[in-house]
Coordinates of C-alpha atoms in Angstrom, one line a residue:
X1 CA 0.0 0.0 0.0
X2 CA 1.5 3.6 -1.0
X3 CA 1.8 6.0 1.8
X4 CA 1.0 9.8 1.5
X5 CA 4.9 10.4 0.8
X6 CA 5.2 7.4 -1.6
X7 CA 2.0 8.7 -3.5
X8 CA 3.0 12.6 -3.5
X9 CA 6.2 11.4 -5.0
X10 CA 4.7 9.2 -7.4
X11 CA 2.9 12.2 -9.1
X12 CA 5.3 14.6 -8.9
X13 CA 6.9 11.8 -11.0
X14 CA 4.5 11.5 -13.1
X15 CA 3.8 15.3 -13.7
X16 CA 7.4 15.7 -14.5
X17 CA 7.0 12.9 -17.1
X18 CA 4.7 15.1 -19.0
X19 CA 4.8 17.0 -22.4
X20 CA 2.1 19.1 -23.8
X21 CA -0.2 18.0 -25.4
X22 CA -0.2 15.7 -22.3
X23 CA -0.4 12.0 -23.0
X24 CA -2.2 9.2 -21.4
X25 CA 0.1 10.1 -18.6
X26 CA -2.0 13.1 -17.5
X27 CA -4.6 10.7 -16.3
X28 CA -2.3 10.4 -12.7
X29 CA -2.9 13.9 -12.0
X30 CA -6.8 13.9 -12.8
X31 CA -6.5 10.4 -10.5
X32 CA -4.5 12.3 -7.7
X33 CA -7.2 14.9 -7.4
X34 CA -10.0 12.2 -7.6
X35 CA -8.8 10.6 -4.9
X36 CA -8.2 13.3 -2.6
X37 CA -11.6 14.3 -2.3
X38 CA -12.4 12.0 0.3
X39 CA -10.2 14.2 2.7
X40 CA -10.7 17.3 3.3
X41 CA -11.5 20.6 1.6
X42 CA -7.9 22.4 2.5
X43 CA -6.1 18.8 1.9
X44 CA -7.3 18.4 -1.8
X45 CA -7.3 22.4 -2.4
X46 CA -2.8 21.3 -1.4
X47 CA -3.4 19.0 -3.4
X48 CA -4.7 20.9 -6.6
X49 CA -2.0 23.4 -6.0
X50 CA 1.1 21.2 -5.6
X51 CA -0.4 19.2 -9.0
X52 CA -0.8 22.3 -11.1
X53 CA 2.6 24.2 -9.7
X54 CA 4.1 20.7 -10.6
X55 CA 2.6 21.2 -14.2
X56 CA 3.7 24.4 -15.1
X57 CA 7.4 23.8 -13.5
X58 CA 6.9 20.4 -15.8
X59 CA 6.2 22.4 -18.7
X60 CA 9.2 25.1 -18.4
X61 CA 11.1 22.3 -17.7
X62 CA 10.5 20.3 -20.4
X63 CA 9.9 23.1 -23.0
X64 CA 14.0 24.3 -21.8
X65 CA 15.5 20.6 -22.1
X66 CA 13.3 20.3 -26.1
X67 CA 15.2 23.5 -26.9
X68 CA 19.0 22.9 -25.9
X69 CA 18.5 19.0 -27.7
X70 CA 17.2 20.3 -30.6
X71 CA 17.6 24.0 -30.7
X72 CA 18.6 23.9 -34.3
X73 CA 15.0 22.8 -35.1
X74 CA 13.4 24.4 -32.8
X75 CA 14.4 27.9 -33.3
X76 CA 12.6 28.2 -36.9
X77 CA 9.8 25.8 -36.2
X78 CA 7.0 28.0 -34.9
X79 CA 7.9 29.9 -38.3
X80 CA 8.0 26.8 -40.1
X81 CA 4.5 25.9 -39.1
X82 CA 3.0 29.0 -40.2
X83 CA 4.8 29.7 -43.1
X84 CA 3.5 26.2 -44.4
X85 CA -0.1 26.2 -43.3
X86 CA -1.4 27.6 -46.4
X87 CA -0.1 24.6 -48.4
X88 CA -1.2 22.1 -45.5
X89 CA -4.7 20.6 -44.9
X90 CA -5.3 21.7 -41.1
X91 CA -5.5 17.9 -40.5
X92 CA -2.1 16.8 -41.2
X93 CA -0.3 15.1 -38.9
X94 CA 3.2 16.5 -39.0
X95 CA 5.4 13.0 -38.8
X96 CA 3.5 12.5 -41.8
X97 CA 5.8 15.2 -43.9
X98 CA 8.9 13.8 -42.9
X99 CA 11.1 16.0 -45.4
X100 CA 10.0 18.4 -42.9
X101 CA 12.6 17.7 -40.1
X102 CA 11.5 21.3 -38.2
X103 CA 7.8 20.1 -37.9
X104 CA 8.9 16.5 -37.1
X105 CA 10.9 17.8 -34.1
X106 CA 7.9 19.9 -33.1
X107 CA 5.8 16.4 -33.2
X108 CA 8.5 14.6 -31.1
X109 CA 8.5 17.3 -28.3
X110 CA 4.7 17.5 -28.8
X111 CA 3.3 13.9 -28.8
X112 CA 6.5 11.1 -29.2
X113 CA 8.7 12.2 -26.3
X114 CA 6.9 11.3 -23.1
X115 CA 6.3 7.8 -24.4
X116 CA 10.4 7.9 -24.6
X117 CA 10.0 7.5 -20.6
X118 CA 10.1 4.0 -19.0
X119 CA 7.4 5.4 -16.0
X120 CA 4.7 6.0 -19.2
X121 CA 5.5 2.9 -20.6
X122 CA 5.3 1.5 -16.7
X123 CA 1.4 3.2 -16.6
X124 CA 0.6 1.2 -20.1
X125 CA 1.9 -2.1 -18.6
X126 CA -0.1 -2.2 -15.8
X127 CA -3.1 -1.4 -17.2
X128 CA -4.9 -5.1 -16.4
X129 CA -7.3 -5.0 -18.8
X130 CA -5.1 -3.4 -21.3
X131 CA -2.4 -6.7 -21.1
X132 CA -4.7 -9.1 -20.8
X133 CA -6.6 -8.5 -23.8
X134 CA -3.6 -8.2 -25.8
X135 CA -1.7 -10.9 -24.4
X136 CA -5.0 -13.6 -25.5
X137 CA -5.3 -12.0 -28.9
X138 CA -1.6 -13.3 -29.4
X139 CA -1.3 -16.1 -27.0
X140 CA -4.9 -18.0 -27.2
X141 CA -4.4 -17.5 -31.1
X142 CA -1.0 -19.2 -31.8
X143 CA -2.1 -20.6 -34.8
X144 CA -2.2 -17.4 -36.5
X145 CA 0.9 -16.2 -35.6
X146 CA 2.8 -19.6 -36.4
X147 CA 5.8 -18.5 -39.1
X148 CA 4.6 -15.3 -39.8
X149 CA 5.9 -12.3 -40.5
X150 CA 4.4 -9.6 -37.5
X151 CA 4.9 -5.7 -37.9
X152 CA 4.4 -4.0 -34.3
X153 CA 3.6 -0.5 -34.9
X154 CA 4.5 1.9 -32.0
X155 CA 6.0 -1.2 -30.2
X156 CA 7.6 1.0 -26.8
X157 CA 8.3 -1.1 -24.7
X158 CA 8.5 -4.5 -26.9
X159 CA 6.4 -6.6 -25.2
X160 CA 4.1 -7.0 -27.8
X161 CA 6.8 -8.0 -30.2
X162 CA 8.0 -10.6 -27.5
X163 CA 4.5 -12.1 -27.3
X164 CA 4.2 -12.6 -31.0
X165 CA 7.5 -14.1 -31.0
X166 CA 6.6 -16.5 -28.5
X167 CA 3.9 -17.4 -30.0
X168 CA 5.8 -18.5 -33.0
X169 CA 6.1 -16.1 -35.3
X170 CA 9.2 -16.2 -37.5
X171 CA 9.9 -12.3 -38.4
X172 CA 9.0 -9.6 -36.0
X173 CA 9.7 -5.9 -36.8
X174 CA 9.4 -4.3 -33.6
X175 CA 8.9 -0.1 -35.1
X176 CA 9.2 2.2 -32.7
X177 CA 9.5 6.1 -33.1
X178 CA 11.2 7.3 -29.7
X179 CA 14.6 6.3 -28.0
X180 CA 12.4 3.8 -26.2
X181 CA 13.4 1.8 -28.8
X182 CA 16.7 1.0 -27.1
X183 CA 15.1 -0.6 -24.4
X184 CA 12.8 -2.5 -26.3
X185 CA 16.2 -3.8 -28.2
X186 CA 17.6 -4.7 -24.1
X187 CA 13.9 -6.4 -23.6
X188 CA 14.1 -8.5 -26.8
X189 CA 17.9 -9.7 -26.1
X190 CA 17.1 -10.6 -22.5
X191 CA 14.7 -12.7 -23.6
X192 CA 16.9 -14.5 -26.3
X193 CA 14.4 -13.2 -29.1
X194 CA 17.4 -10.6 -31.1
X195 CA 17.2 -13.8 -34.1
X196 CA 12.7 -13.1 -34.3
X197 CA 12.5 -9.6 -33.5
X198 CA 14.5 -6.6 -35.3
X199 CA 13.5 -3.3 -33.2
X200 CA 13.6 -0.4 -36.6
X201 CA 13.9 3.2 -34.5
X202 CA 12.2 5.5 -36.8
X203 CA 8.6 6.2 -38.0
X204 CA 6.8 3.4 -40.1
X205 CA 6.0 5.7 -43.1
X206 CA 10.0 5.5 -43.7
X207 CA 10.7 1.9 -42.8
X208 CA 11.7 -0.5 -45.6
X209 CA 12.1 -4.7 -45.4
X210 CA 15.4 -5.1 -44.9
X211 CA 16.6 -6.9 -48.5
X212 CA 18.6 -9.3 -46.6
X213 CA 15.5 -10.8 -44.4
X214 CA 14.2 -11.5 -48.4
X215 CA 15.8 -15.0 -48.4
X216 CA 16.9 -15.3 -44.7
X217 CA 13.2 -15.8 -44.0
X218 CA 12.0 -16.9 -46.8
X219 CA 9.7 -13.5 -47.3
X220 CA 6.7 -14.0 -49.7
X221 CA 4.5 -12.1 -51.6
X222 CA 1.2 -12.6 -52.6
X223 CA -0.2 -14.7 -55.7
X224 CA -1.5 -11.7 -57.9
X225 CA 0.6 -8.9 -56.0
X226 CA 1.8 -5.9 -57.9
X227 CA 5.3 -7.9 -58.8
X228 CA 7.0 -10.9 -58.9
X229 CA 9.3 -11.6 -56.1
X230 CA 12.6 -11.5 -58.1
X231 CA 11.4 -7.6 -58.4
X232 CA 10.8 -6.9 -55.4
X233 CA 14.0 -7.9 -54.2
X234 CA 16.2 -4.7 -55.8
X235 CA 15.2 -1.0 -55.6
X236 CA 11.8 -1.5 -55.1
X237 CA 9.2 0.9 -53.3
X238 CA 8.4 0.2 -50.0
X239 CA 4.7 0.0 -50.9
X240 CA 5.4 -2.7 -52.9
X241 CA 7.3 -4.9 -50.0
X242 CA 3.5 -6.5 -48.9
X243 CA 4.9 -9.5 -46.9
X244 CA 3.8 -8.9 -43.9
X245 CA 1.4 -11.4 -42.3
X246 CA 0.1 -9.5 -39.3
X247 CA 0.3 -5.9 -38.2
X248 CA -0.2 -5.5 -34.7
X249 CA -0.3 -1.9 -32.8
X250 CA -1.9 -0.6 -29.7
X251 CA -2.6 3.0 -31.1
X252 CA -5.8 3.9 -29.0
X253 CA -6.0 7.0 -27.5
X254 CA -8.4 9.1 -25.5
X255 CA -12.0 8.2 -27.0
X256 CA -9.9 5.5 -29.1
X257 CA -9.3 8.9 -31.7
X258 CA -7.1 11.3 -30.0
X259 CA -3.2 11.1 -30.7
X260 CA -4.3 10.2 -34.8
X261 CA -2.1 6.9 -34.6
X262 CA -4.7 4.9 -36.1
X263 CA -3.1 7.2 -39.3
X264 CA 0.5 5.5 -38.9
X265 CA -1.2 2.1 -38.6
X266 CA -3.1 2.6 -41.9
X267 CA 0.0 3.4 -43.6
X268 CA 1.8 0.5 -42.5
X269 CA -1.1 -1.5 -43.5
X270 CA -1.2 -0.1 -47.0
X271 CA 2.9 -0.3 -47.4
X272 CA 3.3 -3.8 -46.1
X273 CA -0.1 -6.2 -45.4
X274 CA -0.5 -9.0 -47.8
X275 CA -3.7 -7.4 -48.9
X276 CA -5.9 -10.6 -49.1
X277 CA -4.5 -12.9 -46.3
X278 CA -3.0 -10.2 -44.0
X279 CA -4.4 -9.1 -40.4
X280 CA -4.6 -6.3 -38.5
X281 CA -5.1 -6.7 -34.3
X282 CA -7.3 -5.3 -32.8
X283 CA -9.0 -5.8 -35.8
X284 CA -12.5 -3.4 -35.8
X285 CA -12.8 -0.2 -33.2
X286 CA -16.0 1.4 -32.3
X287 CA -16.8 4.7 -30.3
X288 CA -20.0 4.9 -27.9
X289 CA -21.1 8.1 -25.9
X290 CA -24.2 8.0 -23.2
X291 CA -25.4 10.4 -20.7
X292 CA -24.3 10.3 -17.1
X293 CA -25.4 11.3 -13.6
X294 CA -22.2 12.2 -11.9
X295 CA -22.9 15.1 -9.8
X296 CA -20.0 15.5 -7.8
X297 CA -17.5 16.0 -10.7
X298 CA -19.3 17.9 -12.4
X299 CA -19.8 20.2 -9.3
X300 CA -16.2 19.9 -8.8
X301 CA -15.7 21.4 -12.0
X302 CA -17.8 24.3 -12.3
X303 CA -17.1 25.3 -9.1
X304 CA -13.3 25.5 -9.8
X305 CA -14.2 27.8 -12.8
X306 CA -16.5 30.4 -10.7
X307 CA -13.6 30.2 -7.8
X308 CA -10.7 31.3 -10.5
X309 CA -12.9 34.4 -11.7
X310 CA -13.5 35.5 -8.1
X311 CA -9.5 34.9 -7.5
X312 CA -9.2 37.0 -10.9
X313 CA -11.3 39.8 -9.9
X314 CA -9.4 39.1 -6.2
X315 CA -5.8 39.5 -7.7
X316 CA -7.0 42.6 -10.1
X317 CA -8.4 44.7 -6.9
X318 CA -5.1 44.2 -5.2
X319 CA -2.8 44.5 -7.7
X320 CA -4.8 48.1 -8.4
X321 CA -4.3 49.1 -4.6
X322 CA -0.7 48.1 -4.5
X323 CA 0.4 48.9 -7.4
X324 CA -1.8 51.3 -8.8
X325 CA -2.3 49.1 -12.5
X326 CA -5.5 48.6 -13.8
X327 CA -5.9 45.1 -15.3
X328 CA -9.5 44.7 -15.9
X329 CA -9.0 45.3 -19.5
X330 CA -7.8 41.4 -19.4
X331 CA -10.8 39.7 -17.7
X332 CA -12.8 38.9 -20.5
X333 CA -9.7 37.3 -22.0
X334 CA -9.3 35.2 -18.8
X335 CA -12.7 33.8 -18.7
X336 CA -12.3 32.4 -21.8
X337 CA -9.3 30.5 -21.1
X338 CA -10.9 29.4 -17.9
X339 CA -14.1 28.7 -20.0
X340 CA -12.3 26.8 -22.2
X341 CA -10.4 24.6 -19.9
X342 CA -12.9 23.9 -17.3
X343 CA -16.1 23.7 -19.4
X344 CA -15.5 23.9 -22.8
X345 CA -13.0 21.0 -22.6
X346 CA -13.9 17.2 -22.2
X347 CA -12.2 15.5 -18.2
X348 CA -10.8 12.8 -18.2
X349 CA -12.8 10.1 -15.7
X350 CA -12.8 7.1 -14.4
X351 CA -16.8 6.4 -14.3
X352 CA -18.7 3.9 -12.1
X353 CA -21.1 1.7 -14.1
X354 CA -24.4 3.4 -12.0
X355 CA -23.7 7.3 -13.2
X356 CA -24.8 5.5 -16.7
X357 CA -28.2 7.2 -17.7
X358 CA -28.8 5.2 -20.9
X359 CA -27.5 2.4 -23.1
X360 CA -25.3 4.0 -25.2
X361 CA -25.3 4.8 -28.7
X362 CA -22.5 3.8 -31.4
X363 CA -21.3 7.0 -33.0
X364 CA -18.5 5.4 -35.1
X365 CA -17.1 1.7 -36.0
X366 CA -14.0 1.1 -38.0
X367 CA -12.9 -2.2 -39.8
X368 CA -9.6 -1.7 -39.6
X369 CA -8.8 -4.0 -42.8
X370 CA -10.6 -1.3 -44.6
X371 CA -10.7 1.9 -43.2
X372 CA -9.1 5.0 -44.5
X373 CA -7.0 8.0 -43.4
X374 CA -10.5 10.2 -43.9
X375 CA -11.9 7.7 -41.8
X376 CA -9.4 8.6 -38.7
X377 CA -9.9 12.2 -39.4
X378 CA -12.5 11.9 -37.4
X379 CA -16.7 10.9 -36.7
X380 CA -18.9 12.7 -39.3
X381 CA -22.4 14.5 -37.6
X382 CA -24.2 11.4 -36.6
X383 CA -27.2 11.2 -34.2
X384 CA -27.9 9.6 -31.5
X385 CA -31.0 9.2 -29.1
X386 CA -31.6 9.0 -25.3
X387 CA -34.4 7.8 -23.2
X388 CA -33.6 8.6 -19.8
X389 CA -35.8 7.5 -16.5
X390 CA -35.5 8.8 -13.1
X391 CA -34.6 6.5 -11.0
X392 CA -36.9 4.2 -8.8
X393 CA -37.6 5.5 -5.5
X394 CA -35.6 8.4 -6.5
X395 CA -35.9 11.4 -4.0
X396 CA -36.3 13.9 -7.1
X397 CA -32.7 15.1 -7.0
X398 CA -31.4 12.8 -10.4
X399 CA -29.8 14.7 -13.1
X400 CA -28.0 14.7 -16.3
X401 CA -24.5 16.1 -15.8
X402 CA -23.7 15.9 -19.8
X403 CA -22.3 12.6 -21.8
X404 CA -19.4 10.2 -21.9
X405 CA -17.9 8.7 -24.5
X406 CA -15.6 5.5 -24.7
X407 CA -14.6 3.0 -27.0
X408 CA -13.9 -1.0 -27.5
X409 CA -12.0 -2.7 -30.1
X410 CA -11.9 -6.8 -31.1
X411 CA -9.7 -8.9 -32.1
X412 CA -10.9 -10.7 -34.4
X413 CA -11.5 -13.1 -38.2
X414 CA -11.8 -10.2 -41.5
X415 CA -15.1 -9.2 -41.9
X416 CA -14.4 -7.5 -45.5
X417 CA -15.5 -10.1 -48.1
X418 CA -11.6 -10.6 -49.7
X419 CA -10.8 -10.8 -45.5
X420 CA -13.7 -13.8 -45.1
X421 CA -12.2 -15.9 -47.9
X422 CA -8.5 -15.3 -47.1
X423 CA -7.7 -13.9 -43.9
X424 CA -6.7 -16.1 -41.2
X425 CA -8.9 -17.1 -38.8
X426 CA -8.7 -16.3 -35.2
X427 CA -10.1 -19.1 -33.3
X428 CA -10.3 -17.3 -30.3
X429 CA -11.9 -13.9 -30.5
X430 CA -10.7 -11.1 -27.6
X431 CA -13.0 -7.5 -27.1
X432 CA -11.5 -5.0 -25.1
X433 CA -13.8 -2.2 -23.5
X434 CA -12.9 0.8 -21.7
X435 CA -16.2 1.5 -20.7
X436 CA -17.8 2.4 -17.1
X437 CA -18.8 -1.9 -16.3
X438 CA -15.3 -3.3 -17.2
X439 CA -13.8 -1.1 -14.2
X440 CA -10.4 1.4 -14.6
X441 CA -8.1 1.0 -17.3
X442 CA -6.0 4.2 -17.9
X443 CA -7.7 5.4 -21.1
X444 CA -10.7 6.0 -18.8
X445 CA -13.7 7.9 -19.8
X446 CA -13.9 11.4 -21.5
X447 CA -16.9 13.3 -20.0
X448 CA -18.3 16.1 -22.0
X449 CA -20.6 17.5 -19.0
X450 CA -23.1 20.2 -19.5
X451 CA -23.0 24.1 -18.6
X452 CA -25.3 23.3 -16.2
X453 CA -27.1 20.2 -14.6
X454 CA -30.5 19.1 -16.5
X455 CA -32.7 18.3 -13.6
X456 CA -34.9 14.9 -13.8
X457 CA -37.6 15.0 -11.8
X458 CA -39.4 12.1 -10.0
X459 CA -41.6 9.3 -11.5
X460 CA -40.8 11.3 -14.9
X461 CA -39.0 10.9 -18.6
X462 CA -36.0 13.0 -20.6
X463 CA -35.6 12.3 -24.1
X464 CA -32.4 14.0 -25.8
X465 CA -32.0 14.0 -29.4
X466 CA -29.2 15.2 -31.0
X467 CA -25.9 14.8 -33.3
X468 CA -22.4 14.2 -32.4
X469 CA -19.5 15.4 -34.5
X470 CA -15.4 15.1 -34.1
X471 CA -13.0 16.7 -36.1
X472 CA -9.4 17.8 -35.5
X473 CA -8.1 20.5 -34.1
X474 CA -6.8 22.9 -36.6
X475 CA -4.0 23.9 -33.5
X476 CA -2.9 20.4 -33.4
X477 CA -3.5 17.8 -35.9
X478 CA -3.3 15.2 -33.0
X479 CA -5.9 16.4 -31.0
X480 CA -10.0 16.5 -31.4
X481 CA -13.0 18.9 -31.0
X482 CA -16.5 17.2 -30.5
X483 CA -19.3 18.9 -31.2
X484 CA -22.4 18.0 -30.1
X485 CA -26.0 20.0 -30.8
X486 CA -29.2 18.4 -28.7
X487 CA -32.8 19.0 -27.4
X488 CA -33.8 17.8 -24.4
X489 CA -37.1 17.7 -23.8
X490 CA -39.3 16.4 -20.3
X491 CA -42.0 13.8 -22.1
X492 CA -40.7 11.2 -24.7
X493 CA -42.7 12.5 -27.3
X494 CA -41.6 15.8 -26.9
X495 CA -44.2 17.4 -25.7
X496 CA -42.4 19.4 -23.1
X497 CA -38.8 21.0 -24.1
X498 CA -36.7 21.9 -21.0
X499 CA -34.5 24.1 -23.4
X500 CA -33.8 25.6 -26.3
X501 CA -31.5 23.6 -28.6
X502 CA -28.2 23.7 -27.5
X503 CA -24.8 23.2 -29.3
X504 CA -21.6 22.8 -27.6
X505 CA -18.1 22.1 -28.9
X506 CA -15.7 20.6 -26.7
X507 CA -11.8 20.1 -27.1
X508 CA -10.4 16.7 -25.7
X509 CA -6.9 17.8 -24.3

């Protein structure tokens, strides 16, 4: 059991592990907070302080250490970004354009370099759920992975290279982005794997079969495929080397979108799958949202965001009286940022299966044997629908705090129709969920919670209608906004709106 020192230092650990945009790693701070609320009010307002001083030193720190590694990059890259946006889609992911080493370092120091640190890959590999679904995919399923050829994409820490390995694959490219990759090489020799598994540093989109492994493991092409193998073997494209059996990645991010991965693993599918017998694991994705009941957060939340504009409007009198400089000019400006974090942006949560109002509705599925790079762009307006009760023997206080989204992903046989006839099949199906019932994993829950509370009262009906819509972020390619426009109305056919439509956009940080 952690005591208070052991878990104080544990996330100031973890806050230092951070980079902006944070991570998965960011999800110990919201935990930190969560968990202090069962003390008391000046405990977890220490708390909130030390976690957000700790974030700010994290981000000084971190932004100073970028500069003096790269500084050569880094000096022209803000200028780099704009002076190419005009001939850039606002959705690209920078990696992507890898002639472009100034926006590539910005990536790195953006996105790749936290998952460089052994504590985030430490988070990852204790995330129950998380290893045991992955671990059956490869280990129940055996017979798939005997004398293949396995591409791991974003491989970390190399476990999931390892597995594969063990499970009897012949050829494993282990691809990993960050210096993790040197560990992942240590991982794979202590486990007497180096002969299976090559870790490639580097980003997919630039990898290439070595021509060596041609003959050393016997590499094959399809019947049909573009050319013939003597062809492939000298100067060929790397779109062309499609000899790989099974491409396996865990790429989900928050609301299985956010950190556009799902882009790197379409690439490598497209580069290197054997198009008619090749695999992808997980295999199919969906997204769900539903509405909640979770007071207390949400609570939590807004009273944060009133409490920062009376410490505004606090600091602004004093620093007039001492100082004699009016700031007020600046308050509108504030309480937009402090809009935008606190309730224009989604929080991460870890959500008990009761604070679910609804069954919830599917707002996206992907087939990943299929699926394109428009497809991980985002989830076009679709809608969704909402019958919500109040609760039985409820004392009249229920109410709907906003909605939650999640996502779950199999592992699974091709469901295309060239996948059904070639693809191999996997005996033993695995789902994953990271929703509410399957208990914490550290992807969580985003919540995307109202302005204010919709109140339900007792022995009565809410119906909400409504669209949901995510796109990226034209800041940061790797990121999401959702937008979501709804009526909620107090009889289920509609009878009685409680509001006039509403639309809110929400950023997923």
């Amino acid at each position: 059991m952690q005591t208070e020192t052991s878990r104080t230092q544990t996330s100031l650990q973890a806050c230092f592990q951070l980079s902006s945009p944070s991570p998965r790693i960011f999800v110990y701070c919201r935990l930190t907070l969560k968990r202090s609320r069962g003390n008391n009010e000046d405990d977890m307002k220490l708390t909130k302080s030390f976690l957000a001083s700790s974030w700010w030193c994290c981000l000084i720190i971190q932004t100073l250490f970028c500069f003096a590694a790269q500084s050569s990059l880094f000096a022209t890259a803000a200028a780099a970004s704009s002076s190419s946006a005009s001939n850039k889609d606002d959705d690209t992911i920078p990696t992507f354009d890898t002639s472009d080493s100034q926006q590539s370092a910005s990536d790195y120091a953006n996105y790749f370099s936290a998952y460089a640190d052994l504590f985030h890959q430490k988070i990852m590999l204790t995330d129950h759920h998380r290893m045991t679904a992955y671990y059956n995919a490869i280990v129940q399923n055996r017979h798939v992975f005997k004398d293949k050829v396995v591409i791991d994409v974003g491989s970390g820490s190399g476990i999931l290279a390892v597995w594969a390995a063990k499970a009897g694959a012949r050829r494993v490219y282990a691809v990993e982005y960050t210096d993790m990759a040197k560990y992942a090489r240590e991982v794979v020799r202590a486990n007497g794997l180096e002969d299976v598994v090559m870790v490639i540093q580097g980003a997919v989109e630039d990898v290439t079969i070595p021509e060596e492994d041609w003959d050393r493991f016997d590499l094959q092409m399809e019947d049909g495929d573009v050319n013939s193998e003597e062809e492939c073997h000298v100067n060929q494209p790397q779109s062309q080397s499609k000899v790989v059996d099974i491409i396996i990645s865990e790429w989900m991010g928050y609301f299985l979108l956010r950190e556009s991965m799902l882009d790197s693993v379409i690439r490598a599918r497209d580069m290197f799958l054997k198009p008619k017998s090749g695999i992808l694991l997980p295999s199919h994705a969906t997204m769900l949202i539903a509405p909640i009941m979770n007071a207390y957060d949400h609570s939590v939340i807004v009273k944060e965001y009133k409490e920062g504009m009376v410490e505004w409007n606090d600091y602004l009198n004093n620093l007039k009286k001492q100082y004699g400089v009016d700031m007020s000019i600046l308050t509108e400006d504030y309480d937009k940022e402090q809009r935008d974090y606190y309730l224009k942006s989604s929080h991460y949560v870890q959500l008990e299966d009761d604070v679910i109002l609804a069954p919830p509705a599917v707002v996206k599925t992907l087939d990943l044997a299929v699926c394109t790079l428009e497809d991980a762009k985002g989830v076009g307006e679709t809608a969704f629908s909402f019958d919500i009760e109040s609760s039985e023997g409820g004392e009249g206080d229920d109410e709907i705090n906003g909605f939650a989204g999640w996502f779950t992903v199999d592992f699974q046989t091709r469901t295309d129709e060239v996948g059904k006839k070639f693809g191999a099949k996997m005996k033993n199906p695995v789902h994953f969920s990271s929703s509410p019932e399957i208990g914490e994993t550290h992807w969580g829950q985003q919540a995307f919670y109202f302005p204010s509370a919709i109140p339900i009262q007792r022995n009565s009906k809410v119906k909400i209608d409504g669209t949901m819509e995510m796109y990226r972020s034209k800041e940061n390619a790797r990121l999401y906004n959702v937008k979501f426009r709804y009526t909620i109305a107090a009889a289920v056919d509609g009878s009685n709106n409680l509001m006039d439509p509403v639309e809110s956009v929400y950023n997923i940080p």
